[in-house]
PDB file of C-alpha atoms in Angstrom:
ATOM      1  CA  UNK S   1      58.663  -0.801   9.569  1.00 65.00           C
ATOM      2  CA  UNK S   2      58.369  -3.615   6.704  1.00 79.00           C
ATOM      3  CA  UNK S   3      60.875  -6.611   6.560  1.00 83.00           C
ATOM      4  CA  UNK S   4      59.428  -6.975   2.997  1.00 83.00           C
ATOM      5  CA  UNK S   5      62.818  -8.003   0.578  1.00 77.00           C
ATOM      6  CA  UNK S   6      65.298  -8.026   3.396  1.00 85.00           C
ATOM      7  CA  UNK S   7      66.624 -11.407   4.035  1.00 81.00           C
ATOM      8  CA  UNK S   8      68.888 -10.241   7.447  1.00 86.00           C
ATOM      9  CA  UNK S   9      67.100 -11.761  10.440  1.00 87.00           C
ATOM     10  CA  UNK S  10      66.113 -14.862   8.980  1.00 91.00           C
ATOM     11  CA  UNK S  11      66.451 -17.995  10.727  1.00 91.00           C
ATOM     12  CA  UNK S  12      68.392 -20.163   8.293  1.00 92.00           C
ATOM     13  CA  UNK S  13      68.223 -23.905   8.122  1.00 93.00           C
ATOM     14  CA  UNK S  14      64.705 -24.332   9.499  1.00 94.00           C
ATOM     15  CA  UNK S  15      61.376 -24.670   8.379  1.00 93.00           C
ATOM     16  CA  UNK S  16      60.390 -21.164  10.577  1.00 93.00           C
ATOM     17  CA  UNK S  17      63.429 -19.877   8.023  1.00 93.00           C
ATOM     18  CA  UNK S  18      61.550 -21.399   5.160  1.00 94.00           C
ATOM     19  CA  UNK S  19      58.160 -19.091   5.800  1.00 94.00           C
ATOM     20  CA  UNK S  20      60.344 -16.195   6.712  1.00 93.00           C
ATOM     21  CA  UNK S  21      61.588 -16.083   3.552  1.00 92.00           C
ATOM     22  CA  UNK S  22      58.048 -16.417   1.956  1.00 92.00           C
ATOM     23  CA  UNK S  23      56.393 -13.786   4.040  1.00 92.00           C
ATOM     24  CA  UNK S  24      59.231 -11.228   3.294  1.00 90.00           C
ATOM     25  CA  UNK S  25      58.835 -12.386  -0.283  1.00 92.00           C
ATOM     26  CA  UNK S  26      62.849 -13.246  -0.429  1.00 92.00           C
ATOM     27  CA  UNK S  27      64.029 -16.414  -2.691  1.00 92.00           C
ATOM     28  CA  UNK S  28      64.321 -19.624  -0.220  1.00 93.00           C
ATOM     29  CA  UNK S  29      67.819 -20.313   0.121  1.00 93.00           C
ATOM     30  CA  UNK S  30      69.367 -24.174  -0.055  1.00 94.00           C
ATOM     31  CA  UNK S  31      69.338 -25.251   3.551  1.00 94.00           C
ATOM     32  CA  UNK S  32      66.042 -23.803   4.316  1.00 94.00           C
ATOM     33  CA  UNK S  33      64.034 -25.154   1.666  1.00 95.00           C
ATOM     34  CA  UNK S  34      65.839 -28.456   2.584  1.00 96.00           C
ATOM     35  CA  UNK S  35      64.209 -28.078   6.152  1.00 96.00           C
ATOM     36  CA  UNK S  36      60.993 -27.417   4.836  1.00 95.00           C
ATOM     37  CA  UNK S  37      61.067 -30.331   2.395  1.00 96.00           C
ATOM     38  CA  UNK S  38      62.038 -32.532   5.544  1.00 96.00           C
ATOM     39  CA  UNK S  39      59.130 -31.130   7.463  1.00 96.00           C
ATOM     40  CA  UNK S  40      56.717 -31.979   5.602  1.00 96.00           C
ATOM     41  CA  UNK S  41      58.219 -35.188   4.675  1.00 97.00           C
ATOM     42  CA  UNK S  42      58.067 -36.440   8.685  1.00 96.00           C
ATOM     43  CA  UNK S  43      54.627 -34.502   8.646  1.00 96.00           C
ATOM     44  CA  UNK S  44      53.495 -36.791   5.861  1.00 96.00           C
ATOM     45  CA  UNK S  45      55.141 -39.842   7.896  1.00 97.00           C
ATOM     46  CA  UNK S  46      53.026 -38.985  10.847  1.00 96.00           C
ATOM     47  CA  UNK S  47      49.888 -38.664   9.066  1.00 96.00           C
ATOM     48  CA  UNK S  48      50.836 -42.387   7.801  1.00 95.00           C
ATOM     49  CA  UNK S  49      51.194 -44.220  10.837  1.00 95.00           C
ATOM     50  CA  UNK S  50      48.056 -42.220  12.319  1.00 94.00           C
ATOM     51  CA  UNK S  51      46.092 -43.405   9.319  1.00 93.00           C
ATOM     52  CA  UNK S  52      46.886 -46.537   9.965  1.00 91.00           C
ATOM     53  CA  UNK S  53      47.043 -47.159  13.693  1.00 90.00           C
ATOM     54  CA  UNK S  54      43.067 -45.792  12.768  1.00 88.00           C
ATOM     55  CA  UNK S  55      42.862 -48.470  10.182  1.00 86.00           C
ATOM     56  CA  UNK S  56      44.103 -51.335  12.965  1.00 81.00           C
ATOM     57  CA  UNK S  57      42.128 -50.148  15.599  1.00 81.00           C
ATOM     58  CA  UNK S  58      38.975 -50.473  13.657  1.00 78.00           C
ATOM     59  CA  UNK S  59      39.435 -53.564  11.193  1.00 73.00           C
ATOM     60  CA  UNK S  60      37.380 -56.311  12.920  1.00 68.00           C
ATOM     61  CA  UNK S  61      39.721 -59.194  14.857  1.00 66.00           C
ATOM     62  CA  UNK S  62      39.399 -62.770  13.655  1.00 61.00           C
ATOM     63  CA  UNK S  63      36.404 -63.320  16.313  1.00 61.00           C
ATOM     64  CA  UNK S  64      34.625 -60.503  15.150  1.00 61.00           C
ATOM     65  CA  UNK S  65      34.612 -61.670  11.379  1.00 59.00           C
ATOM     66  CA  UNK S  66      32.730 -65.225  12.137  1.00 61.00           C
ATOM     67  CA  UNK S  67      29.330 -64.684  10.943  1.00 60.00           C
ATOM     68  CA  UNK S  68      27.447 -67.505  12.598  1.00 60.00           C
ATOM     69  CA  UNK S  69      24.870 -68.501   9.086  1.00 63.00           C
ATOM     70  CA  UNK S  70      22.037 -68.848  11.960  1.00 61.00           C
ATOM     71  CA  UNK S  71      21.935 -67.148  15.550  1.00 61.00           C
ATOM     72  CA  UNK S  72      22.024 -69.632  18.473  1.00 63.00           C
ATOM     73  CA  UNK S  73      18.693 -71.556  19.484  1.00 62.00           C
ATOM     74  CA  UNK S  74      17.341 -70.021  22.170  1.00 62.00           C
ATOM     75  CA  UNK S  75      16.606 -71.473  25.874  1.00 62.00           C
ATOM     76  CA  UNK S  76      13.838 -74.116  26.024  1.00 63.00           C
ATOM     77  CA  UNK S  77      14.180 -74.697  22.321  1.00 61.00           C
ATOM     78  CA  UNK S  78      13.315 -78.715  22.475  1.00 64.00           C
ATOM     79  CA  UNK S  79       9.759 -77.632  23.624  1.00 67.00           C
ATOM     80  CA  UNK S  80       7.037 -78.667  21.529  1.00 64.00           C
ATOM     81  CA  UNK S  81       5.484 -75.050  21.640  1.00 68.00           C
ATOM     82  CA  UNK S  82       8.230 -73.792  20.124  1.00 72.00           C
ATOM     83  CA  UNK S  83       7.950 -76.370  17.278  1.00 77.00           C
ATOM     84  CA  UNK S  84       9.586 -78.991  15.971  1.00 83.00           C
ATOM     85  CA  UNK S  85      12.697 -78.709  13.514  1.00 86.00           C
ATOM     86  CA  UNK S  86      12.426 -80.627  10.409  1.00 89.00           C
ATOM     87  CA  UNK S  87      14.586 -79.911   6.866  1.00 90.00           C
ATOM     88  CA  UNK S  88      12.930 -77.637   4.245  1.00 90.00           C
ATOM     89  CA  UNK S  89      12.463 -80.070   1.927  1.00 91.00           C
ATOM     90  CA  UNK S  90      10.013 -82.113   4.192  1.00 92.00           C
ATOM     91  CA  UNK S  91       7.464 -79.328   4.289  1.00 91.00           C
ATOM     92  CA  UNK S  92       4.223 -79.919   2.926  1.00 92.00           C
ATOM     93  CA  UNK S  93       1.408 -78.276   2.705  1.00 93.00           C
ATOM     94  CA  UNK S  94      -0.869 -77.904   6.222  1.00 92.00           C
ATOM     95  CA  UNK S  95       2.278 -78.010   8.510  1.00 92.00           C
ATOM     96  CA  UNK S  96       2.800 -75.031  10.572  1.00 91.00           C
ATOM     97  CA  UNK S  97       5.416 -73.102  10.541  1.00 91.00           C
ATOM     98  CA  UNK S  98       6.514 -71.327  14.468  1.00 88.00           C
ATOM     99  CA  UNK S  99       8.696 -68.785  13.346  1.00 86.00           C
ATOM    100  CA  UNK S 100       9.101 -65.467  15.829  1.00 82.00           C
ATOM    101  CA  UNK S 101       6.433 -67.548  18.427  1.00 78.00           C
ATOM    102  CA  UNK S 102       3.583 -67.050  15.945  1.00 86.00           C
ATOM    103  CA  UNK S 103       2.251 -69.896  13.644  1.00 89.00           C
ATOM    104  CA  UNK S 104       1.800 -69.896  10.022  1.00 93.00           C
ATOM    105  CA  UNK S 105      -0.330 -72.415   8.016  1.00 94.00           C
ATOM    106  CA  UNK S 106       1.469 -72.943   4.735  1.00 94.00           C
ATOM    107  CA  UNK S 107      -1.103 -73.038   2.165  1.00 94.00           C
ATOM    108  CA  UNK S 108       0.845 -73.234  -0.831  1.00 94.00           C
ATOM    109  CA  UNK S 109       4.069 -73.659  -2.328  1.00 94.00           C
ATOM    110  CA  UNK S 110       5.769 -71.914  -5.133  1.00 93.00           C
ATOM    111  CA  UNK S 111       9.465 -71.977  -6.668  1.00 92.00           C
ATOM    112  CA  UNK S 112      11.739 -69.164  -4.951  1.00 91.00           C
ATOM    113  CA  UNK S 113      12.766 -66.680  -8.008  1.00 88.00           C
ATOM    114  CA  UNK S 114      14.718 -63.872  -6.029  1.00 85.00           C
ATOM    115  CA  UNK S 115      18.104 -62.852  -4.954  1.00 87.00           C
ATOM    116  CA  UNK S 116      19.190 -65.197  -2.610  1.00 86.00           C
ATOM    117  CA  UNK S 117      18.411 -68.670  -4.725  1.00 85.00           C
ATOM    118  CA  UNK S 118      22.017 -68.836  -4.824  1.00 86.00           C
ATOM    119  CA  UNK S 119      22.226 -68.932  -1.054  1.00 87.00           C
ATOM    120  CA  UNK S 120      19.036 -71.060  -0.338  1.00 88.00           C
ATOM    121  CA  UNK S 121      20.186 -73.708  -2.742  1.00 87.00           C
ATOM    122  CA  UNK S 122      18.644 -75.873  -5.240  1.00 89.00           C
ATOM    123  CA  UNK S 123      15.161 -76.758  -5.159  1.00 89.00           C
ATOM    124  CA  UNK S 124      14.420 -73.299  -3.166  1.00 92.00           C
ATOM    125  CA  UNK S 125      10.724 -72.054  -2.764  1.00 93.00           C
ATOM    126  CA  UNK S 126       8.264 -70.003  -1.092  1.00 93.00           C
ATOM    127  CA  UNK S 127       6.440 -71.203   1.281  1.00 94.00           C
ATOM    128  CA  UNK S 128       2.637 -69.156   1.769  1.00 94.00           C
ATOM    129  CA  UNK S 129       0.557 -68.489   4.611  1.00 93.00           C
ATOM    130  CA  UNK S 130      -2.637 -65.991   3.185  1.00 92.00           C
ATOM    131  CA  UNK S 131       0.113 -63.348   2.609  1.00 92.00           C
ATOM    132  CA  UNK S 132       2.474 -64.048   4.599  1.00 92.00           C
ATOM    133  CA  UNK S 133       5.464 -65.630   2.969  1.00 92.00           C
ATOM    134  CA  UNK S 134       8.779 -67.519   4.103  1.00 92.00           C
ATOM    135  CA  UNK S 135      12.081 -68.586   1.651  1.00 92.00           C
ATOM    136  CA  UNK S 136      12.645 -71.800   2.442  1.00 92.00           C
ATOM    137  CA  UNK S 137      16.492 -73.829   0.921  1.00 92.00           C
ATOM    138  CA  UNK S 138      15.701 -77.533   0.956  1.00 91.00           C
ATOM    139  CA  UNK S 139      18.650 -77.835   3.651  1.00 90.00           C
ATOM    140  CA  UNK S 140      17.567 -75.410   6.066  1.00 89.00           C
ATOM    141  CA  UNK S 141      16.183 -76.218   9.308  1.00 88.00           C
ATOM    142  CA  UNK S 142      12.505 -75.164   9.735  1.00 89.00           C
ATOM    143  CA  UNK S 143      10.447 -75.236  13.272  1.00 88.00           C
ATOM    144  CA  UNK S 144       7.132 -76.737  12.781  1.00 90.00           C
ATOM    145  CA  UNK S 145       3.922 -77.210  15.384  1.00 87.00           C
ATOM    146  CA  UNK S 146       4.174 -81.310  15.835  1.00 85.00           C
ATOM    147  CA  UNK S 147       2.351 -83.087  12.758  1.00 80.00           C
ATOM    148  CA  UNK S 148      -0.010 -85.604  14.851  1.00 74.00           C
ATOM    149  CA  UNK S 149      -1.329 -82.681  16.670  1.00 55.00           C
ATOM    150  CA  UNK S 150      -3.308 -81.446  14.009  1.00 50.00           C
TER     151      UNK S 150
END
């Protein structure tokens, strides 16, 4: 037997009331749309505060955000074998750059034209080793094999 266009039986006043009257294609009275619109409302709410208990639990905390501009120097880092530091702008050619525990003869210099010359600083190049080449700022620290050992 259909329930189609009869509205006796319906449970007024609540959002179950609400879809009763859709699925027996009756008009929605007052107090049950009213419960509908308020269940969705709090469902709505919810969503909300889920969102953004999400949002909290992954935004990084205040110790996360510090980006250290170099990582830390390593253990046994005042050994000569793993170079010397001197500033960027002391580099000349025939000093040897230790970087990653190999060693790089710089060759030649040229001016640094790339993304990062804002970053490097003035006075930025590229230092050359055959092929292999490093950005150096004039204010970053550089490891270098001792100069009187050469």
């Amino acid at each position: 037997m259909s329930v189609i266009g009869k509205a006796e039986g319906i449970n007024h006043g609540t959002p179950g009331g609400y879809k009763q009257h859709l699925h027996r294609q009756v008009e929605p009275c007052d107090d049950c749309r009213e419960a509908n619109r308020a269940a969705r409302a709090a469902a709505r709410q919810k969503a909300r505060q889920q969102q953004a208990r999400i949002k909290a639990a992954m935004a990084p905390t205040a110790q996360q955000m510090y980006i250290r501009p170099f990582p830390p120097y390593l253990p046994g880092h005042t050994d000569p074998a793993w170079g010397v530091p001197v500033a960027g702008r002391e580099l000349a050619v025939g000093d040897v750059i230790i970087f990653l525990g190999r060693r790089y003869p710089i060759d030649r210099f040229e001016p640094y034209v790339g993304e990062l010359a804002s970053v490097l600083g003035k006075g930025a190049r590229t230092a050359w080793s055959g092929s292999w080449a490093m950005a150096i700022g004039p204010d970053r620290t550089i490891r270098i094999r001792p100069r009187e050992e050469r």
